[in-house]
Amino acid sequence: MNKFDVAIIGGGLAGLTASIYLARKGKKVAILEKSDRFGGRSITTNKNGICMNLGAHALYRGGEAMSIFNELGVTIEGAIPTTQAQGIWKNHVYTIPTNFRSILSSSLLSWPGKINFSNLMLKLGKIDLNAIPAVSLSEWAEKEVSDPMVRHLFYALCRTTTYTYAPRLQLARPILKQIQRSMKDSVLYVDGGWETIIAKLRKEASDAGVELLQNKNVIEIEHNGHILRIRCSNGELFEVSVTIVTAPPTEACRIVKRAEETSLHIWKEQALPVTAACLDLGLRKLPNPIHQFVLGLDQPLFFTNQSRAAKLSEDGTIVVSLIKYHDPTLQPSDPQADKIQLEDTMDLLHPGWREELVERQYLSKITVVYDFPHMGRTEKPGPAVPQIQGLYVAGDWAGHDELLADAAVASGKRAALHILKTSKVIN
Ligand SMILES: Cc1cc2nc3c(=O)[nH]c(=O)nc-3n(C[C@H](O)[C@H](O)[C@H](O)COP(=O)(O)OP(=O)(O)OC[C@H]3O[C@@H](n4cnc5c(N)ncnc54)[C@H](O)[C@@H]3O)c2cc1C
């Protein structure tokens, strides 16, 4: 039997973040990770010297994750990508206007559209987020954006900044906040891929004394008064007074005994996982250097050349990513059809790309986030599971209006601070 103060289930961004806060305050912490590698969905695969994240990954410089990394002394290297953008409309590529001159010359927008677009851009920059009621993105957009093409542009921007394609469900406020952040502070494409963030967090955790235990697949958490008994599939048992579960909500409900009597069950029922099809390509060169960042306007598609900002190979191979966003309210799409659509998009943007191909990775349906702020949420998950003493949750599904990795990292910190505050009261 192993004795720790806190056991954290899962060694992704949420688990690693929580562990550092706890260990630096003197807690004896173990992370139990079921896989043989830490990082979860922030891993990077090195294919013959070419670094590929699981799909395109951008770190919001003005987001919670970045400020928490700074607070922890973790510096992230990379660069801000250029934002000259194109849009695909009816299989043609158009320039997306980014300043007044390009708005005036844009062939994508009518004259009323140009005025609507200029006003929208000005408004997005200075909108008072606190004044926005709890309405859906589509309700907000239908009121604020009158021109149909401007609405297409706006939704494409929202999809790219949130990875989510559900305007009737998504809450408007967190998305508008995300857009403001991207306009003000932009994003960072990380050198070496997100694995470098994981490696730095691991080092901080290890230096603070955290036990990083891989191949520990937790299959049951039993609670008995003050004690939580954690059982792994290899028969190992851990007894602790505090546990943070960062596994997805369905998994959390499966492993926690009598979860159906707790808030965990509500959080699982309200969760709407978001998936995407991702095609990542390593190319000797980019056939059309003009097309670096392209948004689908009539299709939920996205193309980005991550190598325009991040160093992702030793030999100059360029890493580009294509994404098809899935609508979480629809039936799953056909993986083969998605792949063909993404390859056709490459044919449109970069004719001849197949001759330049060095590496490829296709993820037909990867979960980007296990939940997001939406209209069907009755409760914000965590940090504590109120019905079970010592049980906490964190992860990208446990955000309190944060999105994506920001939700994972912020919820990890939230759980750790709650534990430290509670243990101070008990001690
Ligand atoms: C294609 C894609 C693109 C993305 N792009 C962006 C982006 O541009 N910007 C952004 O901010 N975010 C992005 N994200 C989201 C971001 O990667 C995730 O939000 C973040 O990595 C989630 O971290 P986590 O710790 O919550 O979960 P995870 O990374 O999933 O970690 C959970 C860990 O728990 C482990 N685990 C699960 N069950 C058990 C168990 N029973 N026992 C032991 N261990 C267990 C898992 O193996 C895993 O390692 C993207 C994600 C994807 C997939």
XYZ file of C-alpha atoms in Angstrom, residues 19 46 102 137 146 306 314 360 374 418:
10
model
C 0.710 18.622 -8.842
C 8.396 12.967 -33.349
C -8.243 45.496 -47.397
C -23.378 32.652 -29.875
C -26.661 41.759 -40.049
C 2.425 25.899 -38.020
C 15.626 20.094 -37.781
C 1.542 12.487 -42.512
C -22.774 25.954 -23.341
C -9.010 24.559 -2.988
